[in-house]
PDB file of C-alpha atoms in Angstrom:
ATOM      1  CA  UNK A 636      39.751  74.166 131.703  1.00  0.00           C
ATOM      2  CA  UNK A 637      42.949  72.465 132.852  1.00  0.00           C
ATOM      3  CA  UNK A 638      45.781  71.592 130.480  1.00  0.00           C
ATOM      4  CA  UNK A 639      44.744  67.959 130.011  1.00  0.00           C
ATOM      5  CA  UNK A 640      41.226  68.966 128.984  1.00  0.00           C
ATOM      6  CA  UNK A 641      42.572  71.729 126.767  1.00  0.00           C
ATOM      7  CA  UNK A 642      44.958  69.366 125.001  1.00  0.00           C
ATOM      8  CA  UNK A 643      42.279  66.899 123.901  1.00  0.00           C
ATOM      9  CA  UNK A 644      39.717  69.633 123.152  1.00  0.00           C
ATOM     10  CA  UNK A 645      41.513  70.463 119.905  1.00  0.00           C
ATOM     11  CA  UNK A 646      40.240  67.138 118.530  1.00  0.00           C
ATOM     12  CA  UNK A 647      36.584  67.659 119.461  1.00  0.00           C
ATOM     13  CA  UNK A 648      35.490  68.632 115.954  1.00  0.00           C
ATOM     14  CA  UNK A 649      37.630  66.076 114.120  1.00  0.00           C
ATOM     15  CA  UNK A 650      36.082  63.093 112.375  1.00  0.00           C
ATOM     16  CA  UNK A 651      36.071  59.986 114.542  1.00  0.00           C
ATOM     17  CA  UNK A 652      38.586  57.436 113.303  1.00  0.00           C
ATOM     18  CA  UNK A 653      41.119  54.895 114.479  1.00  0.00           C
ATOM     19  CA  UNK A 654      43.877  57.462 113.953  1.00  0.00           C
ATOM     20  CA  UNK A 655      42.063  60.050 116.106  1.00  0.00           C
ATOM     21  CA  UNK A 656      41.661  57.396 118.788  1.00  0.00           C
ATOM     22  CA  UNK A 657      45.399  56.639 118.605  1.00  0.00           C
ATOM     23  CA  UNK A 658      46.272  60.350 118.840  1.00  0.00           C
ATOM     24  CA  UNK A 659      44.189  60.739 121.985  1.00  0.00           C
ATOM     25  CA  UNK A 660      45.580  57.518 123.450  1.00  0.00           C
ATOM     26  CA  UNK A 661      49.148  58.752 123.022  1.00  0.00           C
ATOM     27  CA  UNK A 662      48.405  62.278 124.252  1.00  0.00           C
ATOM     28  CA  UNK A 663      46.629  61.092 127.374  1.00  0.00           C
ATOM     29  CA  UNK A 664      49.524  59.031 128.688  1.00  0.00           C
ATOM     30  CA  UNK A 665      51.061  60.157 131.973  1.00  0.00           C
ATOM     31  CA  UNK A 666      53.480  62.671 130.460  1.00  0.00           C
ATOM     32  CA  UNK A 667      55.382  65.207 132.553  1.00  0.00           C
ATOM     33  CA  UNK A 668      54.237  68.089 130.282  1.00  0.00           C
ATOM     34  CA  UNK A 669      57.623  69.721 130.778  1.00  0.00           C
ATOM     35  CA  UNK A 670      57.613  71.660 127.514  1.00  0.00           C
ATOM     36  CA  UNK A 671      54.226  73.331 128.050  1.00  0.00           C
ATOM     37  CA  UNK A 672      55.133  74.032 131.668  1.00  0.00           C
ATOM     38  CA  UNK A 673      58.360  75.724 130.587  1.00  0.00           C
ATOM     39  CA  UNK A 674      56.522  77.932 128.101  1.00  0.00           C
ATOM     40  CA  UNK A 675      53.962  78.955 130.709  1.00  0.00           C
ATOM     41  CA  UNK A 676      56.680  79.623 133.305  1.00  0.00           C
ATOM     42  CA  UNK A 677      58.474  82.111 131.044  1.00  0.00           C
ATOM     43  CA  UNK A 678      55.244  83.925 130.211  1.00  0.00           C
ATOM     44  CA  UNK A 679      54.430  84.126 133.928  1.00  0.00           C
ATOM     45  CA  UNK A 680      57.957  85.309 134.635  1.00  0.00           C
ATOM     46  CA  UNK A 681      57.317  88.231 132.286  1.00  0.00           C
ATOM     47  CA  UNK A 682      53.935  88.819 134.009  1.00  0.00           C
ATOM     48  CA  UNK A 683      51.947  87.834 130.926  1.00  0.00           C
ATOM     49  CA  UNK A 684      48.691  85.863 131.085  1.00  0.00           C
ATOM     50  CA  UNK A 685      49.915  82.329 130.417  1.00  0.00           C
ATOM     51  CA  UNK A 686      46.696  81.419 128.590  1.00  0.00           C
ATOM     52  CA  UNK A 687      47.918  83.515 125.666  1.00  0.00           C
ATOM     53  CA  UNK A 688      50.361  80.664 125.065  1.00  0.00           C
ATOM     54  CA  UNK A 689      47.805  77.825 125.139  1.00  0.00           C
ATOM     55  CA  UNK A 690      47.940  77.030 121.422  1.00  0.00           C
ATOM     56  CA  UNK A 691      51.734  76.921 121.450  1.00  0.00           C
ATOM     57  CA  UNK A 692      51.894  74.903 124.674  1.00  0.00           C
ATOM     58  CA  UNK A 693      49.546  72.264 123.265  1.00  0.00           C
ATOM     59  CA  UNK A 694      51.350  72.247 119.930  1.00  0.00           C
ATOM     60  CA  UNK A 695      54.609  71.512 121.750  1.00  0.00           C
ATOM     61  CA  UNK A 696      53.060  68.562 123.543  1.00  0.00           C
ATOM     62  CA  UNK A 697      51.594  67.254 120.289  1.00  0.00           C
ATOM     63  CA  UNK A 698      54.968  67.414 118.542  1.00  0.00           C
ATOM     64  CA  UNK A 699      56.721  65.811 121.496  1.00  0.00           C
ATOM     65  CA  UNK A 700      54.130  63.020 121.561  1.00  0.00           C
ATOM     66  CA  UNK A 701      54.410  62.452 117.809  1.00  0.00           C
ATOM     67  CA  UNK A 702      58.171  62.136 118.194  1.00  0.00           C
ATOM     68  CA  UNK A 703      57.730  59.503 120.922  1.00  0.00           C
ATOM     69  CA  UNK A 704      55.268  57.507 118.802  1.00  0.00           C
ATOM     70  CA  UNK A 705      57.710  57.406 115.900  1.00  0.00           C
ATOM     71  CA  UNK A 706      60.739  56.852 118.150  1.00  0.00           C
ATOM     72  CA  UNK A 707      59.071  53.748 119.606  1.00  0.00           C
ATOM     73  CA  UNK A 708      58.398  52.135 116.211  1.00  0.00           C
ATOM     74  CA  UNK A 709      60.175  48.889 115.242  1.00  0.00           C
ATOM     75  CA  UNK A 710      62.214  50.791 112.652  1.00  0.00           C
ATOM     76  CA  UNK A 711      63.557  53.067 115.386  1.00  0.00           C
ATOM     77  CA  UNK A 712      63.949  51.925 119.021  1.00  0.00           C
ATOM     78  CA  UNK A 713      61.337  49.143 118.856  1.00  0.00           C
ATOM     79  CA  UNK A 714      59.919  49.901 122.312  1.00  0.00           C
ATOM     80  CA  UNK A 715      56.791  48.358 123.802  1.00  0.00           C
ATOM     81  CA  UNK A 716      56.267  50.570 126.879  1.00  0.00           C
ATOM     82  CA  UNK A 717      55.760  54.345 127.018  1.00  0.00           C
ATOM     83  CA  UNK A 718      54.303  56.480 129.810  1.00  0.00           C
ATOM     84  CA  UNK A 719      53.413  53.329 131.721  1.00  0.00           C
ATOM     85  CA  UNK A 720      51.328  51.843 128.912  1.00  0.00           C
ATOM     86  CA  UNK A 721      51.744  49.912 125.693  1.00  0.00           C
ATOM     87  CA  UNK A 722      53.338  52.027 122.977  1.00  0.00           C
ATOM     88  CA  UNK A 723      51.033  53.301 120.250  1.00  0.00           C
ATOM     89  CA  UNK A 724      52.017  50.710 117.635  1.00  0.00           C
ATOM     90  CA  UNK A 725      51.442  47.922 120.175  1.00  0.00           C
ATOM     91  CA  UNK A 726      48.086  49.293 121.378  1.00  0.00           C
ATOM     92  CA  UNK A 727      46.911  49.802 117.773  1.00  0.00           C
ATOM     93  CA  UNK A 728      49.166  48.786 114.900  1.00  0.00           C
ATOM     94  CA  UNK A 729      52.231  50.086 113.121  1.00  0.00           C
ATOM     95  CA  UNK A 730      50.432  51.863 110.278  1.00  0.00           C
ATOM     96  CA  UNK A 731      48.002  53.580 112.643  1.00  0.00           C
ATOM     97  CA  UNK A 732      50.881  54.708 114.876  1.00  0.00           C
ATOM     98  CA  UNK A 733      52.695  56.262 111.910  1.00  0.00           C
ATOM     99  CA  UNK A 734      49.543  58.096 110.847  1.00  0.00           C
ATOM    100  CA  UNK A 735      48.839  59.215 114.412  1.00  0.00           C
ATOM    101  CA  UNK A 736      52.310  60.738 114.618  1.00  0.00           C
ATOM    102  CA  UNK A 737      51.753  62.473 111.282  1.00  0.00           C
ATOM    103  CA  UNK A 738      48.370  63.742 112.466  1.00  0.00           C
ATOM    104  CA  UNK A 739      49.772  65.169 115.711  1.00  0.00           C
ATOM    105  CA  UNK A 740      52.560  66.980 113.890  1.00  0.00           C
ATOM    106  CA  UNK A 741      50.094  68.449 111.416  1.00  0.00           C
ATOM    107  CA  UNK A 742      47.611  69.378 114.150  1.00  0.00           C
ATOM    108  CA  UNK A 743      50.320  71.362 115.945  1.00  0.00           C
ATOM    109  CA  UNK A 744      50.697  73.700 112.998  1.00  0.00           C
ATOM    110  CA  UNK A 745      46.968  73.786 112.318  1.00  0.00           C
ATOM    111  CA  UNK A 746      46.261  75.193 115.774  1.00  0.00           C
ATOM    112  CA  UNK A 747      49.189  77.615 115.934  1.00  0.00           C
ATOM    113  CA  UNK A 748      48.439  79.004 112.459  1.00  0.00           C
ATOM    114  CA  UNK A 749      45.051  80.162 113.782  1.00  0.00           C
ATOM    115  CA  UNK A 750      46.579  82.022 116.734  1.00  0.00           C
ATOM    116  CA  UNK A 751      45.762  85.754 116.524  1.00  0.00           C
ATOM    117  CA  UNK A 752      48.792  87.274 118.307  1.00  0.00           C
ATOM    118  CA  UNK A 753      50.794  89.680 116.173  1.00  0.00           C
ATOM    119  CA  UNK A 754      54.044  87.712 116.295  1.00  0.00           C
ATOM    120  CA  UNK A 755      52.555  84.227 115.862  1.00  0.00           C
ATOM    121  CA  UNK A 756      54.395  83.651 112.573  1.00  0.00           C
ATOM    122  CA  UNK A 757      57.759  84.169 114.283  1.00  0.00           C
ATOM    123  CA  UNK A 758      56.763  81.768 117.065  1.00  0.00           C
ATOM    124  CA  UNK A 759      55.544  79.185 114.529  1.00  0.00           C
ATOM    125  CA  UNK A 760      58.833  79.501 112.643  1.00  0.00           C
ATOM    126  CA  UNK A 761      60.727  78.792 115.872  1.00  0.00           C
ATOM    127  CA  UNK A 762      58.548  75.717 116.460  1.00  0.00           C
ATOM    128  CA  UNK A 763      59.129  74.415 112.931  1.00  0.00           C
ATOM    129  CA  UNK A 764      62.865  75.058 113.136  1.00  0.00           C
ATOM    130  CA  UNK A 765      63.272  73.273 116.470  1.00  0.00           C
ATOM    131  CA  UNK A 766      61.177  70.274 115.412  1.00  0.00           C
ATOM    132  CA  UNK A 767      62.433  70.011 111.851  1.00  0.00           C
ATOM    133  CA  UNK A 768      65.259  68.739 109.698  1.00  0.00           C
ATOM    134  CA  UNK A 769      67.905  70.897 111.396  1.00  0.00           C
ATOM    135  CA  UNK A 770      66.517  70.395 114.899  1.00  0.00           C
ATOM    136  CA  UNK A 771      64.948  67.390 116.591  1.00  0.00           C
ATOM    137  CA  UNK A 772      64.823  65.321 113.400  1.00  0.00           C
ATOM    138  CA  UNK A 773      68.520  65.970 112.790  1.00  0.00           C
ATOM    139  CA  UNK A 774      69.227  64.673 116.300  1.00  0.00           C
ATOM    140  CA  UNK A 775      67.213  61.542 115.585  1.00  0.00           C
ATOM    141  CA  UNK A 776      69.143  61.089 112.336  1.00  0.00           C
ATOM    142  CA  UNK A 777      72.470  61.373 114.144  1.00  0.00           C
ATOM    143  CA  UNK A 778      71.236  58.938 116.788  1.00  0.00           C
ATOM    144  CA  UNK A 779      70.343  56.314 114.181  1.00  0.00           C
ATOM    145  CA  UNK A 780      73.640  56.757 112.332  1.00  0.00           C
ATOM    146  CA  UNK A 781      75.598  56.437 115.593  1.00  0.00           C
ATOM    147  CA  UNK A 782      74.272  52.988 116.510  1.00  0.00           C
ATOM    148  CA  UNK A 783      77.244  51.176 114.971  1.00  0.00           C
ATOM    149  CA  UNK A 784      79.869  53.792 115.848  1.00  0.00           C
ATOM    150  CA  UNK A 785      82.081  54.444 118.868  1.00  0.00           C
ATOM    151  CA  UNK A 786      81.352  58.008 119.950  1.00  0.00           C
ATOM    152  CA  UNK A 787      83.147  60.548 122.113  1.00  0.00           C
ATOM    153  CA  UNK A 788      81.540  63.046 124.487  1.00  0.00           C
ATOM    154  CA  UNK A 789      81.211  65.847 121.915  1.00  0.00           C
ATOM    155  CA  UNK A 790      79.480  63.563 119.418  1.00  0.00           C
ATOM    156  CA  UNK A 791      76.952  62.338 121.995  1.00  0.00           C
ATOM    157  CA  UNK A 792      76.436  65.916 123.184  1.00  0.00           C
ATOM    158  CA  UNK A 793      75.642  66.965 119.605  1.00  0.00           C
ATOM    159  CA  UNK A 794      72.990  64.235 119.354  1.00  0.00           C
ATOM    160  CA  UNK A 795      71.419  65.254 122.665  1.00  0.00           C
ATOM    161  CA  UNK A 796      71.492  68.974 121.848  1.00  0.00           C
ATOM    162  CA  UNK A 797      69.382  68.321 118.766  1.00  0.00           C
ATOM    163  CA  UNK A 798      67.268  65.297 119.666  1.00  0.00           C
ATOM    164  CA  UNK A 799      66.330  66.506 123.177  1.00  0.00           C
ATOM    165  CA  UNK A 800      67.638  70.052 123.526  1.00  0.00           C
ATOM    166  CA  UNK A 801      65.850  71.663 120.595  1.00  0.00           C
ATOM    167  CA  UNK A 802      62.385  70.823 121.832  1.00  0.00           C
ATOM    168  CA  UNK A 803      63.243  72.014 125.355  1.00  0.00           C
ATOM    169  CA  UNK A 804      64.779  75.225 124.002  1.00  0.00           C
ATOM    170  CA  UNK A 805      61.707  75.862 121.863  1.00  0.00           C
ATOM    171  CA  UNK A 806      59.197  76.681 124.647  1.00  0.00           C
ATOM    172  CA  UNK A 807      61.617  79.133 126.253  1.00  0.00           C
ATOM    173  CA  UNK A 808      62.348  80.890 122.954  1.00  0.00           C
ATOM    174  CA  UNK A 809      58.694  80.893 121.846  1.00  0.00           C
ATOM    175  CA  UNK A 810      57.590  82.390 125.152  1.00  0.00           C
ATOM    176  CA  UNK A 811      60.186  85.149 124.763  1.00  0.00           C
ATOM    177  CA  UNK A 812      58.853  85.802 121.248  1.00  0.00           C
ATOM    178  CA  UNK A 813      55.272  85.944 122.528  1.00  0.00           C
ATOM    179  CA  UNK A 814      56.489  88.358 125.238  1.00  0.00           C
ATOM    180  CA  UNK A 815      57.869  90.599 122.449  1.00  0.00           C
ATOM    181  CA  UNK A 816      61.484  90.292 123.570  1.00  0.00           C
ATOM    182  CA  UNK A 817      64.293  91.178 121.185  1.00  0.00           C
ATOM    183  CA  UNK A 818      66.269  88.622 119.195  1.00  0.00           C
ATOM    184  CA  UNK A 819      69.208  88.713 121.601  1.00  0.00           C
ATOM    185  CA  UNK A 820      66.932  87.747 124.492  1.00  0.00           C
ATOM    186  CA  UNK A 821      65.174  85.063 122.437  1.00  0.00           C
ATOM    187  CA  UNK A 822      68.537  83.550 121.485  1.00  0.00           C
ATOM    188  CA  UNK A 823      69.693  83.620 125.092  1.00  0.00           C
ATOM    189  CA  UNK A 824      66.581  81.732 126.159  1.00  0.00           C
ATOM    190  CA  UNK A 825      67.150  79.244 123.349  1.00  0.00           C
ATOM    191  CA  UNK A 826      70.710  78.563 124.501  1.00  0.00           C
ATOM    192  CA  UNK A 827      69.519  78.113 128.090  1.00  0.00           C
ATOM    193  CA  UNK A 828      67.071  75.540 126.774  1.00  0.00           C
ATOM    194  CA  UNK A 829      69.819  73.632 124.985  1.00  0.00           C
ATOM    195  CA  UNK A 830      71.759  73.361 128.251  1.00  0.00           C
ATOM    196  CA  UNK A 831      68.601  72.375 130.075  1.00  0.00           C
ATOM    197  CA  UNK A 832      67.990  69.686 127.485  1.00  0.00           C
ATOM    198  CA  UNK A 833      71.471  68.249 127.915  1.00  0.00           C
ATOM    199  CA  UNK A 834      71.041  68.122 131.702  1.00  0.00           C
ATOM    200  CA  UNK A 835      67.641  66.482 131.244  1.00  0.00           C
ATOM    201  CA  UNK A 836      69.018  63.848 128.860  1.00  0.00           C
ATOM    202  CA  UNK A 837      71.976  63.024 131.103  1.00  0.00           C
ATOM    203  CA  UNK A 838      69.494  62.558 133.932  1.00  0.00           C
ATOM    204  CA  UNK A 839      67.411  60.257 131.705  1.00  0.00           C
ATOM    205  CA  UNK A 840      70.514  58.188 130.987  1.00  0.00           C
ATOM    206  CA  UNK A 841      71.306  57.960 134.710  1.00  0.00           C
ATOM    207  CA  UNK A 842      67.744  56.891 135.517  1.00  0.00           C
ATOM    208  CA  UNK A 843      67.914  54.242 132.781  1.00  0.00           C
ATOM    209  CA  UNK A 844      70.882  52.744 134.624  1.00  0.00           C
ATOM    210  CA  UNK A 845      69.498  52.849 138.161  1.00  0.00           C
ATOM    211  CA  UNK A 846      65.741  52.318 137.629  1.00  0.00           C
ATOM    212  CA  UNK A 847      63.555  49.613 136.155  1.00  0.00           C
ATOM    213  CA  UNK A 848      61.021  49.909 133.346  1.00  0.00           C
ATOM    214  CA  UNK A 849      58.056  49.924 135.728  1.00  0.00           C
ATOM    215  CA  UNK A 850      59.410  52.932 137.631  1.00  0.00           C
ATOM    216  CA  UNK A 851      60.365  54.792 134.461  1.00  0.00           C
ATOM    217  CA  UNK A 852      57.112  53.996 132.669  1.00  0.00           C
ATOM    218  CA  UNK A 853      59.074  53.179 129.519  1.00  0.00           C
ATOM    219  CA  UNK A 854      61.421  50.539 128.159  1.00  0.00           C
ATOM    220  CA  UNK A 855      65.152  50.664 128.944  1.00  0.00           C
ATOM    221  CA  UNK A 856      65.833  50.294 125.229  1.00  0.00           C
ATOM    222  CA  UNK A 857      69.100  52.237 125.164  1.00  0.00           C
ATOM    223  CA  UNK A 858      70.634  49.733 127.587  1.00  0.00           C
ATOM    224  CA  UNK A 859      69.104  46.765 125.782  1.00  0.00           C
ATOM    225  CA  UNK A 860      70.441  48.079 122.463  1.00  0.00           C
ATOM    226  CA  UNK A 861      73.880  48.829 124.000  1.00  0.00           C
ATOM    227  CA  UNK A 862      73.620  52.500 123.035  1.00  0.00           C
ATOM    228  CA  UNK A 863      76.438  54.752 124.163  1.00  0.00           C
ATOM    229  CA  UNK A 864      75.464  57.552 126.527  1.00  0.00           C
ATOM    230  CA  UNK A 865      77.262  60.265 128.437  1.00  0.00           C
ATOM    231  CA  UNK A 866      77.122  57.927 131.436  1.00  0.00           C
ATOM    232  CA  UNK A 867      79.004  55.201 129.571  1.00  0.00           C
ATOM    233  CA  UNK A 868      81.585  57.741 128.377  1.00  0.00           C
ATOM    234  CA  UNK A 869      82.154  59.677 131.620  1.00  0.00           C
ATOM    235  CA  UNK A 870      80.915  57.268 134.279  1.00  0.00           C
ATOM    236  CA  UNK A 871      77.810  57.793 136.383  1.00  0.00           C
ATOM    237  CA  UNK A 872      79.439  59.979 139.083  1.00  0.00           C
ATOM    238  CA  UNK A 873      80.964  62.400 136.574  1.00  0.00           C
ATOM    239  CA  UNK A 874      77.706  62.432 134.610  1.00  0.00           C
ATOM    240  CA  UNK A 875      75.770  63.389 137.755  1.00  0.00           C
ATOM    241  CA  UNK A 876      78.198  66.238 138.440  1.00  0.00           C
ATOM    242  CA  UNK A 877      77.882  67.490 134.868  1.00  0.00           C
ATOM    243  CA  UNK A 878      74.088  67.327 135.077  1.00  0.00           C
ATOM    244  CA  UNK A 879      73.988  69.415 138.277  1.00  0.00           C
ATOM    245  CA  UNK A 880      76.525  71.893 136.862  1.00  0.00           C
ATOM    246  CA  UNK A 881      74.346  72.367 133.774  1.00  0.00           C
ATOM    247  CA  UNK A 882      71.221  72.966 135.844  1.00  0.00           C
ATOM    248  CA  UNK A 883      73.145  75.528 137.910  1.00  0.00           C
ATOM    249  CA  UNK A 884      74.423  77.273 134.755  1.00  0.00           C
ATOM    250  CA  UNK A 885      70.851  77.518 133.490  1.00  0.00           C
ATOM    251  CA  UNK A 886      69.699  79.067 136.756  1.00  0.00           C
ATOM    252  CA  UNK A 887      72.541  81.598 136.800  1.00  0.00           C
ATOM    253  CA  UNK A 888      71.812  82.672 133.225  1.00  0.00           C
ATOM    254  CA  UNK A 889      68.110  83.016 133.977  1.00  0.00           C
ATOM    255  CA  UNK A 890      68.936  85.241 136.964  1.00  0.00           C
ATOM    256  CA  UNK A 891      70.796  87.581 134.591  1.00  0.00           C
ATOM    257  CA  UNK A 892      67.470  88.695 133.072  1.00  0.00           C
ATOM    258  CA  UNK A 893      66.716  91.867 135.025  1.00  0.00           C
ATOM    259  CA  UNK A 894      63.049  92.100 134.016  1.00  0.00           C
ATOM    260  CA  UNK A 895      62.197  88.459 134.707  1.00  0.00           C
ATOM    261  CA  UNK A 896      60.672  86.765 137.773  1.00  0.00           C
ATOM    262  CA  UNK A 897      62.495  83.429 137.927  1.00  0.00           C
ATOM    263  CA  UNK A 898      60.418  81.750 140.638  1.00  0.00           C
ATOM    264  CA  UNK A 899      58.063  79.983 138.217  1.00  0.00           C
ATOM    265  CA  UNK A 900      60.746  78.398 136.053  1.00  0.00           C
ATOM    266  CA  UNK A 901      62.924  77.611 139.082  1.00  0.00           C
ATOM    267  CA  UNK A 902      60.065  75.546 140.488  1.00  0.00           C
ATOM    268  CA  UNK A 903      60.214  73.416 137.333  1.00  0.00           C
ATOM    269  CA  UNK A 904      64.006  73.117 137.345  1.00  0.00           C
ATOM    270  CA  UNK A 905      63.970  72.149 141.031  1.00  0.00           C
ATOM    271  CA  UNK A 906      61.440  69.412 140.288  1.00  0.00           C
ATOM    272  CA  UNK A 907      63.556  68.152 137.393  1.00  0.00           C
ATOM    273  CA  UNK A 908      66.649  67.823 139.575  1.00  0.00           C
ATOM    274  CA  UNK A 909      64.963  65.310 141.857  1.00  0.00           C
ATOM    275  CA  UNK A 910      62.755  63.439 139.373  1.00  0.00           C
ATOM    276  CA  UNK A 911      62.770  59.631 139.462  1.00  0.00           C
ATOM    277  CA  UNK A 912      61.200  59.009 136.027  1.00  0.00           C
TER     278      UNK A 912
END
């Protein structure tokens, strides 16, 4: 069973409803699946069967998708295009989109709570922490509060580290937990993920400036809403340099793990560097 089939299979026994339909609609958009791929790459790098991480990989994608559904709502970014299709609240309606996001978030913890590995509770705690009020949600809060403010680089970096970085750090840290690595190693992976998230977000901001909505598969809402980004603070050339420096720092830190085969995660990072959407 490939990842796409696995992802939707968790809903096979659920009662048919409009909300279930909306969940599947949102999940089956043309996502990059970066978070699951990162989790699998770390497990493979530690020579662990990646299928052990299936529940956590799918939970990550469910939480990421829920966050996109809610982020696109009129009360947030008010976007109409996501993953090359109408956003969930446009394809269905606002109430259904809210419930679909709630359902995906809940489903993520339903499936991980059934996972039999010995350290599943620690991995679930990492997932909740990264997605919750001090993680991704805190970043979203800062982002909303910043809409009427003039920000400097450190303030925008703080938003990105939480809103984007936490959910990219999570798969790396969870995989290290599943691999039974010590807390120091888990924390190191988490910090690598935060840097990776900042590089990824800077790249998103650059692509928003140089690409159109059709290429990106989503609305250029940050530009339309005159949101400040690292590109607007530093300029696009300096932002590109910072992005590449961050990717290189991540790679160097990954190479410092003596018991880790980096080829799997480097394949992902290399693909991120050249992505166009």
